[in-house]
mmCIF file of C-alpha atoms and ligand atoms in Angstrom:
data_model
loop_
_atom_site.group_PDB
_atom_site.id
_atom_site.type_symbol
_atom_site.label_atom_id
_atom_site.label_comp_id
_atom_site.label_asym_id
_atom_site.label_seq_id
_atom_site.Cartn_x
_atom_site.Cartn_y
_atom_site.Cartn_z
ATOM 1 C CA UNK N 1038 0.247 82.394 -96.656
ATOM 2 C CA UNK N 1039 2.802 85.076 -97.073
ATOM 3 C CA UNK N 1040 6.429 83.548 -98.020
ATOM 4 C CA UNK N 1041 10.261 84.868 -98.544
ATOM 5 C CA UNK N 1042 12.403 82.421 -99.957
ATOM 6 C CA UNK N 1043 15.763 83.426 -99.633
ATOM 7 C CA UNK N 1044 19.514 81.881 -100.336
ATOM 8 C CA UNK N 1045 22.278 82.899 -102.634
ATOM 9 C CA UNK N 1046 21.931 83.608 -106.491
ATOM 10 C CA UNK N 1047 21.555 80.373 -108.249
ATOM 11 C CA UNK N 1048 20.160 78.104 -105.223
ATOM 12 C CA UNK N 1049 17.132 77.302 -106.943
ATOM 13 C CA UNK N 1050 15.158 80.079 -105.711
ATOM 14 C CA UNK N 1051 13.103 80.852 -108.873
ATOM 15 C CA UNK N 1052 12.443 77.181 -109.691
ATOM 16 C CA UNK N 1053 10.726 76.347 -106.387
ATOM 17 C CA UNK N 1054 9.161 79.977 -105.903
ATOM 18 C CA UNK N 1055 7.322 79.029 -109.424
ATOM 19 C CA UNK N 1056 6.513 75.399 -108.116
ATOM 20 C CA UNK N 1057 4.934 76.729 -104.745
ATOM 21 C CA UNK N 1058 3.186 78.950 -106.215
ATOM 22 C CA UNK N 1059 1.293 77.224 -108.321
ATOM 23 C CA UNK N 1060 0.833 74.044 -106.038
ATOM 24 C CA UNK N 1061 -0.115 76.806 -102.958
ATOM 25 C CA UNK N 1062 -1.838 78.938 -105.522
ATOM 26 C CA UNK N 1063 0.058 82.233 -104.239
ATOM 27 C CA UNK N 1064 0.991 85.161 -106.442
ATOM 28 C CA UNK N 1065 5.036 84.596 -107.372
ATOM 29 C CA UNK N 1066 6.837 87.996 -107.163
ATOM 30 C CA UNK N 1067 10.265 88.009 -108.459
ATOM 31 C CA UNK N 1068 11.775 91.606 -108.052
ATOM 32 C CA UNK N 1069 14.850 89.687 -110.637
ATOM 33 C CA UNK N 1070 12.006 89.044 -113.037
ATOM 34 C CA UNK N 1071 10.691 92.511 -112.394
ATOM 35 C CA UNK N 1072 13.398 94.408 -112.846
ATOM 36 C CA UNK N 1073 14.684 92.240 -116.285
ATOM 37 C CA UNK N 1074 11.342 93.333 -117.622
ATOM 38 C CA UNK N 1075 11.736 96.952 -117.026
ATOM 39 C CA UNK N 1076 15.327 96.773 -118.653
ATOM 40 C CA UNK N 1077 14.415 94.530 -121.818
ATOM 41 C CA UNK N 1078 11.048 97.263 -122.272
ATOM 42 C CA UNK N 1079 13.637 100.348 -121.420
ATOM 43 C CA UNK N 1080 11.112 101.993 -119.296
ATOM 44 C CA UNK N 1081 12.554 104.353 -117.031
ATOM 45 C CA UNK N 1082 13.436 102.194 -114.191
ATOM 46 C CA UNK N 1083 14.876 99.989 -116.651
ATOM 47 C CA UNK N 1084 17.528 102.150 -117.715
ATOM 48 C CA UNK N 1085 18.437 102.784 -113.685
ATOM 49 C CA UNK N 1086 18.939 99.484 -113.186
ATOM 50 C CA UNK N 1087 19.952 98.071 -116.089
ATOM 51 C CA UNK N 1088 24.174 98.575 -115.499
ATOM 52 C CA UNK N 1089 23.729 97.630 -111.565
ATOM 53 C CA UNK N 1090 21.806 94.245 -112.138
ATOM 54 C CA UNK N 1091 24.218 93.254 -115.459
ATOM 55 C CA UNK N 1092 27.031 93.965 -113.105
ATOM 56 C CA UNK N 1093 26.101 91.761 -110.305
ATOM 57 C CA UNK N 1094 25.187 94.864 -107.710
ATOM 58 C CA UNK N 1095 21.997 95.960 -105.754
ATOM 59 C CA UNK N 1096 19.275 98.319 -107.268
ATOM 60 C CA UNK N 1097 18.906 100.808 -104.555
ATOM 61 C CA UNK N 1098 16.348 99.748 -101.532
ATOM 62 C CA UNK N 1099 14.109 102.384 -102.157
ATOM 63 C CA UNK N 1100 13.592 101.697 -105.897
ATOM 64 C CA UNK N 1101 12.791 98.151 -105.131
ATOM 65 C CA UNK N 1102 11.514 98.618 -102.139
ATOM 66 C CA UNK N 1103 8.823 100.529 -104.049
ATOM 67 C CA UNK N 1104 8.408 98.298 -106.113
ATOM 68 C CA UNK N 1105 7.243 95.889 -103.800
ATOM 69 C CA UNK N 1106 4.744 97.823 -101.860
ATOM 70 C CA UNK N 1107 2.753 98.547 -104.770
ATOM 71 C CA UNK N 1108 2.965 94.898 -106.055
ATOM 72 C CA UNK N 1109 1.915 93.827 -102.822
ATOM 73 C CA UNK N 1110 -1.314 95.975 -102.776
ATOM 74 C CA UNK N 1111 -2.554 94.336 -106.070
ATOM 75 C CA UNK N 1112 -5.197 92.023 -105.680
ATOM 76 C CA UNK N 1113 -3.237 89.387 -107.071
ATOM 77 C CA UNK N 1114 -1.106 88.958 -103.820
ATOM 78 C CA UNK N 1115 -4.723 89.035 -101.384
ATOM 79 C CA UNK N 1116 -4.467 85.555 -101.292
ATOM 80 C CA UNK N 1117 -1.052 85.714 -100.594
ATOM 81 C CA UNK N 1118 2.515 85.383 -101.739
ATOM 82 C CA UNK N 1119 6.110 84.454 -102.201
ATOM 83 C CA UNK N 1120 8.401 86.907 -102.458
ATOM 84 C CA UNK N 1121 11.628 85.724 -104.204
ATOM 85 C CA UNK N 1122 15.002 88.071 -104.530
ATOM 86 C CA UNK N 1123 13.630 90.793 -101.731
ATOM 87 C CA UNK N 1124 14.831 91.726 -98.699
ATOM 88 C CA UNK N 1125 18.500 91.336 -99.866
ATOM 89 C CA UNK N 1126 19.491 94.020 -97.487
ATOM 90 C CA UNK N 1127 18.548 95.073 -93.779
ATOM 91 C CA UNK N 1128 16.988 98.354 -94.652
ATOM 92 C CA UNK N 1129 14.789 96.246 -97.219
ATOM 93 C CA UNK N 1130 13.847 93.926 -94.097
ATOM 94 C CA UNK N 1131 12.769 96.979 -92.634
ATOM 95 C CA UNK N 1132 10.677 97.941 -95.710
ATOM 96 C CA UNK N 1133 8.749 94.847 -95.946
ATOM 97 C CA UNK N 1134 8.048 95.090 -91.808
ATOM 98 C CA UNK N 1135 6.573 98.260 -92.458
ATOM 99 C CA UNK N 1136 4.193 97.174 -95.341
ATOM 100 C CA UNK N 1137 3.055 94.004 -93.867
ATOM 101 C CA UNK N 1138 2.097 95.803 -90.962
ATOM 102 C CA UNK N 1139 -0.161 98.244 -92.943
ATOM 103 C CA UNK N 1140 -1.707 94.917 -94.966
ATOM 104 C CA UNK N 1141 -1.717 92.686 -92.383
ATOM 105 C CA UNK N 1142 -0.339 90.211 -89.345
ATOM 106 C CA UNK N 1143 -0.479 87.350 -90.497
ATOM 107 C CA UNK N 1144 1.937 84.717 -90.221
ATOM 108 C CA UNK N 1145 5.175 84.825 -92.232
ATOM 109 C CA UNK N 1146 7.487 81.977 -93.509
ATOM 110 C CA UNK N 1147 11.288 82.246 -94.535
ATOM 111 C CA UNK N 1148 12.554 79.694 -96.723
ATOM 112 C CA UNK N 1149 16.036 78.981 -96.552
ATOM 113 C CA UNK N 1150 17.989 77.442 -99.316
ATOM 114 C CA UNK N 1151 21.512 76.259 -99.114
ATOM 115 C CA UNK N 1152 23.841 75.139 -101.219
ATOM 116 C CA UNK N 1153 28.043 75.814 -101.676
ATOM 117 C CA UNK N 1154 29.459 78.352 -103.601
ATOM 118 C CA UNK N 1155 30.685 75.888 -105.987
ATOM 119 C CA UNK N 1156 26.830 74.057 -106.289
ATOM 120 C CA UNK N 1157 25.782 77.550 -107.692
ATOM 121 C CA UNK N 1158 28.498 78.585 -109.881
ATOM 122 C CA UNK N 1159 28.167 75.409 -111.792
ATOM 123 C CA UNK N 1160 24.481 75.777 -111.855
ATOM 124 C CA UNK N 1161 24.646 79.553 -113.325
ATOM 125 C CA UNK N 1162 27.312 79.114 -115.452
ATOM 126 C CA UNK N 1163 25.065 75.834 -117.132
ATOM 127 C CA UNK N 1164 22.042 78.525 -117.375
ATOM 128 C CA UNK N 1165 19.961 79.124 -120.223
ATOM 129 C CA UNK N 1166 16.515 81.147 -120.269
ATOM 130 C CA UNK N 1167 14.551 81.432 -123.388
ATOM 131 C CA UNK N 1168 14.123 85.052 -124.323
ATOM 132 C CA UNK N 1169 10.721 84.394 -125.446
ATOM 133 C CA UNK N 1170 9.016 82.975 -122.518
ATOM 134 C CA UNK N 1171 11.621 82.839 -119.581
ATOM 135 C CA UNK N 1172 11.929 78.881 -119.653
ATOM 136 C CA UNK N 1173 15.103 77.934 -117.952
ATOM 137 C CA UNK N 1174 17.220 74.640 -119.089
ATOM 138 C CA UNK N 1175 20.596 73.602 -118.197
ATOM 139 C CA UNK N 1176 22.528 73.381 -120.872
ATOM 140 C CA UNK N 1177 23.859 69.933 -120.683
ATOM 141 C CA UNK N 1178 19.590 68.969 -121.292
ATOM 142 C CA UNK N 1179 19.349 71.410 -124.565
ATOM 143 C CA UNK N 1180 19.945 69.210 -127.868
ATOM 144 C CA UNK N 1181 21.061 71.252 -131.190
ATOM 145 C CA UNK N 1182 18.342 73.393 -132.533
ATOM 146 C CA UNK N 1183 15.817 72.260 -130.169
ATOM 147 C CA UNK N 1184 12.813 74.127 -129.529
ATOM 148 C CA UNK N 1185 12.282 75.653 -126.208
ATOM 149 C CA UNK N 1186 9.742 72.806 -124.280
ATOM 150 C CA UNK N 1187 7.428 75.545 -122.918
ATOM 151 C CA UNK N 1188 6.431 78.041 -125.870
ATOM 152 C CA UNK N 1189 8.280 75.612 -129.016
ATOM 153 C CA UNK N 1190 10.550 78.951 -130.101
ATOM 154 C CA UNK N 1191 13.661 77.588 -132.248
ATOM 155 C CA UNK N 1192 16.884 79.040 -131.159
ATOM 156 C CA UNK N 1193 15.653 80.915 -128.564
ATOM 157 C CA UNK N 1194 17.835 79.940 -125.761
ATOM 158 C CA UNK N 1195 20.460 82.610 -124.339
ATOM 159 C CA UNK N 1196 22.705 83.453 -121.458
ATOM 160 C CA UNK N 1197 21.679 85.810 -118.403
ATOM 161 C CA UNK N 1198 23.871 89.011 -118.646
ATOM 162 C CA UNK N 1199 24.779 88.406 -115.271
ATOM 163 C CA UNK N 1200 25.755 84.609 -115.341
ATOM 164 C CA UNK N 1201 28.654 85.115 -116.890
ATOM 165 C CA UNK N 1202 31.926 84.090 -114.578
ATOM 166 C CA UNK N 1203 33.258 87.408 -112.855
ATOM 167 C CA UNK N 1204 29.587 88.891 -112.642
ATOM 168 C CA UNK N 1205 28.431 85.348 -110.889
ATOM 169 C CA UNK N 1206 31.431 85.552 -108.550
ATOM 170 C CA UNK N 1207 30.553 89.328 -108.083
ATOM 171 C CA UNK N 1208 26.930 88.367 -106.979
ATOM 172 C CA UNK N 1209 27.966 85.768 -104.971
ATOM 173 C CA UNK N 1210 30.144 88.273 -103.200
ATOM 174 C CA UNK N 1211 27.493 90.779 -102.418
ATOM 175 C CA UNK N 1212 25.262 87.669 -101.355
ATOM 176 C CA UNK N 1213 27.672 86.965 -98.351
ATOM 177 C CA UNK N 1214 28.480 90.258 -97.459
ATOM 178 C CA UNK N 1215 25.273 91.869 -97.777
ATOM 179 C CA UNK N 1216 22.082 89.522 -97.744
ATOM 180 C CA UNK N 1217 23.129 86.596 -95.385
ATOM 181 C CA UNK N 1218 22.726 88.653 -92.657
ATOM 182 C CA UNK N 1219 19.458 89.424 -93.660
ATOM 183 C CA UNK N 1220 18.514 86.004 -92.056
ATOM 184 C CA UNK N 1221 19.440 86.918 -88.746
ATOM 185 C CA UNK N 1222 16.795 89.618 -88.814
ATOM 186 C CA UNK N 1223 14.034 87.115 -89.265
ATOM 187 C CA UNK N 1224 14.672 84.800 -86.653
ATOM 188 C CA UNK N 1225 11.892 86.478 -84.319
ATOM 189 C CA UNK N 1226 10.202 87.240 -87.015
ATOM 190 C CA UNK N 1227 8.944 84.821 -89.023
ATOM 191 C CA UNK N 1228 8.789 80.996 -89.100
ATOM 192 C CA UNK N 1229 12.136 79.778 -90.043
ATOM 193 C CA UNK N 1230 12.115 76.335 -92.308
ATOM 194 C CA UNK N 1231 15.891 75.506 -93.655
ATOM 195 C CA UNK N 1232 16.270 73.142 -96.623
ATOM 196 C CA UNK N 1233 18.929 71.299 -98.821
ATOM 197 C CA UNK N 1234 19.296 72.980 -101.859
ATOM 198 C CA UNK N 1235 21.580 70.463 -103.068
ATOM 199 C CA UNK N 1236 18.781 67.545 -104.015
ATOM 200 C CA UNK N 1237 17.207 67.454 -107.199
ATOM 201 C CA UNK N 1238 14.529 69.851 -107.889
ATOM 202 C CA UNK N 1239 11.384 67.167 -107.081
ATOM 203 C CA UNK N 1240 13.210 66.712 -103.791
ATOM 204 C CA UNK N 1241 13.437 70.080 -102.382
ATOM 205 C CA UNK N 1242 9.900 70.730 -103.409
ATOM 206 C CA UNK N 1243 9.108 68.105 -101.163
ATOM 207 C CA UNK N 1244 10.918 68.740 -98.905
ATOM 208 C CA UNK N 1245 9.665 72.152 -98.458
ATOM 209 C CA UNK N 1246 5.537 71.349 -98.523
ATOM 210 C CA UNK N 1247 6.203 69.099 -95.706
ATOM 211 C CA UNK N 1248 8.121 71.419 -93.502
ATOM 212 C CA UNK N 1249 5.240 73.845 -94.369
ATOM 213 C CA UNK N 1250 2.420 71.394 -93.684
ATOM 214 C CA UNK N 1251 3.509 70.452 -90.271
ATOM 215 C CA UNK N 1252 3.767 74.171 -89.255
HETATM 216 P P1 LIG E 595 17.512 87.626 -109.163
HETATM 217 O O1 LIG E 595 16.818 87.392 -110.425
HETATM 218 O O2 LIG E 595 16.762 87.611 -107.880
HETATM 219 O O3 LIG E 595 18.758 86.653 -109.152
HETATM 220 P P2 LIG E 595 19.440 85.774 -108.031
HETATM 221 O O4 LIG E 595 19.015 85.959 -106.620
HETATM 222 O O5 LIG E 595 20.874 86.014 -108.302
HETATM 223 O O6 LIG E 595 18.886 84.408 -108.326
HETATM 224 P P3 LIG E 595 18.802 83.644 -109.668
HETATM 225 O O7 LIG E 595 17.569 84.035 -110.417
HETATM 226 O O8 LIG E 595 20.099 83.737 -110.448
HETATM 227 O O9 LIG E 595 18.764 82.168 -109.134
HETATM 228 P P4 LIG E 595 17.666 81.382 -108.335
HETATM 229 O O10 LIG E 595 18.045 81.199 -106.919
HETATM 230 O O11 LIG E 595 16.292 81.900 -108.627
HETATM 231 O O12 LIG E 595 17.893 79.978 -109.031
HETATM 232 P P5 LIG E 595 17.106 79.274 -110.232
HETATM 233 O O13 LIG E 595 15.825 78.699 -109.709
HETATM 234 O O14 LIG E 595 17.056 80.112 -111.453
HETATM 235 O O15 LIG E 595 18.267 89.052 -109.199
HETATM 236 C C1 LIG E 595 19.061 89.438 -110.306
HETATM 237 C C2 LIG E 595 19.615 90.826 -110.059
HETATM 238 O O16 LIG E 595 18.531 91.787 -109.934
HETATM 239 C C3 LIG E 595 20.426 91.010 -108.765
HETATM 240 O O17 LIG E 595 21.777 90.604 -108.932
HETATM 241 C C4 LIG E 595 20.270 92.530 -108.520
HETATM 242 O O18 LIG E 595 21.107 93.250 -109.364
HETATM 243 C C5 LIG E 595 18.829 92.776 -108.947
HETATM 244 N N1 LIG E 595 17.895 92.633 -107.825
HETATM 245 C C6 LIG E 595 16.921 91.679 -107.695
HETATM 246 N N2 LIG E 595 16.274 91.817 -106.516
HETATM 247 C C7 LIG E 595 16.853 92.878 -105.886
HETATM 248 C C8 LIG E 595 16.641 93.482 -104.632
HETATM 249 N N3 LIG E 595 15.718 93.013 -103.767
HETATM 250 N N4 LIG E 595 17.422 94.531 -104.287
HETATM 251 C C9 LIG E 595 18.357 95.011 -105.133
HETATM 252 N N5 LIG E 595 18.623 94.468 -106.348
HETATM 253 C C10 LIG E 595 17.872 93.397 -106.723
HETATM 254 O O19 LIG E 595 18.110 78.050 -110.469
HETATM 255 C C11 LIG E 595 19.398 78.269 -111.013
HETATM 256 C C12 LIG E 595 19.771 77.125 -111.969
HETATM 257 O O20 LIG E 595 19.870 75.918 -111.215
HETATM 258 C C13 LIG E 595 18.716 76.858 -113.040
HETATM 259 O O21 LIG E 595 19.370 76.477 -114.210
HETATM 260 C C14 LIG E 595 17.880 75.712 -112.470
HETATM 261 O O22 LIG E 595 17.300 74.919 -113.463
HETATM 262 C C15 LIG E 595 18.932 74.949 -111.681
HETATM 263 N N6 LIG E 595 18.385 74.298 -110.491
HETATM 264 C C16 LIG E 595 17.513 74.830 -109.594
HETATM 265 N N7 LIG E 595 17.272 73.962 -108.602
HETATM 266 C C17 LIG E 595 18.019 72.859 -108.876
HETATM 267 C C18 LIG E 595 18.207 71.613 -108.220
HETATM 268 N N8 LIG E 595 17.571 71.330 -107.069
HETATM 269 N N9 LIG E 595 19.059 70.721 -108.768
HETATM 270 C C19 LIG E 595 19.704 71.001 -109.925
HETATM 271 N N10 LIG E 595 19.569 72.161 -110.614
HETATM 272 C C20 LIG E 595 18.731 73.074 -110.096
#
């Protein structure tokens, strides 16, 4: 099964990309998590991207475009995949056309997310990842001095770069002008299944395994 789910920053992308994965047993490719590797472990393409994606802007198409072909080709993804953050432009559409053509033709899905502008800019603003394992809690759930759930780190909870106010209304910007009309592009080409991002987390899950299994 090869999957893009795609919606603005914040819709819950990353949560259900994680939960789909593992219930679908596909390979979870986050070019967000990708690049916020490369910057925390200053490689080289960390330092390119590290003042675009703190600011709220795109890494250029053929960086992460790159990126994504050669993930794609690892045998991790062979039993197939959901690609979460990418396309976010048209000439990134156009990249991924190209490589799924040279893997395969098999069928694709696009997952739709949606959710208002003011739905995400509470939920990033309430964000808080643990910088030792990338467990994400709202912070209205963490308790003083509590230990992150997944890997029990004390104090390890901090704020994205990038969900700070301006830089979340900056994204959200770029989201609308630049990525929504990504969907357009896939409406010949792959199977389209739209869902409430609004529900809880459960709901959307199940939400989107049923519009999946009658497809
Ligand atoms: P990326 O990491 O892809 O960020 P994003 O698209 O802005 O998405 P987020 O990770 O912020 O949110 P999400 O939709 O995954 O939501 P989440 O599940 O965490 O990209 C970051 C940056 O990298 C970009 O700005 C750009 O600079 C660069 N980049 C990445 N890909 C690129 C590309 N292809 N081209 C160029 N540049 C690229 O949920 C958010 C919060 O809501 C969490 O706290 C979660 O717990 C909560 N939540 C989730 N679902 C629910 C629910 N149903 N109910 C209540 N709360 C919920």
């Amino acid at each position: 099964m090869q999957i893009i789910i795609f919606g603005a920053p914040g819709v819950g992308k990353g949560t259900q990309a994680k939960i789909l994965a593992s219930k679908l047993n596909l390979a979870h490719i986050s070019t967000g998590d990708i690049l916020r590797e490369a910057i925390k472990n200053e490689t080289e393409l960390g330092l390119k991207a590290k003042e675009i994606v703190q600011s709220g802007g795109l890494v250029p198409d053929e960086i992460v475009g790159g990126i994504v072909k050669e993930t794609l080709q690892q045998e991790k993804c062979k039993n197939g995949f959901i690609l979460d953050g990418f396309p976010r432009t048209l000439p990134q559409a156009e990249i991924l056309t190209r490589i799924l053509s040279e893997l395969n033709n098999e069928k694709l899905y696009l997952i739709k997310l949606e959710a208002d502008d003011d739905v995400i800019v509470s939920r990033l603003s309430n964000r808080l990842v643990c910088s030792k394992c990338g467990y994400i809690i709202n912070k209205d759930a963490l308790k003083d001095n509590a230990k992150c759930p997944s890997c029990g780190a004390e104090n390890s909870f901090v704020k994205r770069k990038d969900d700070e106010e301006e830089v979340i209304k900056n994204r959200l910007k770029v989201y609308h002008e630049t990525t929504e009309p990504v969907f357009e592009y896939y409406q010949d080409k792959a199977e389209i299944i739209e869902v409430d991002g609004t529900k809880s987390i459960e709901e959307v899950s199940r939400a989107i395994l049923d519009k999946l299994n009658s497809n």
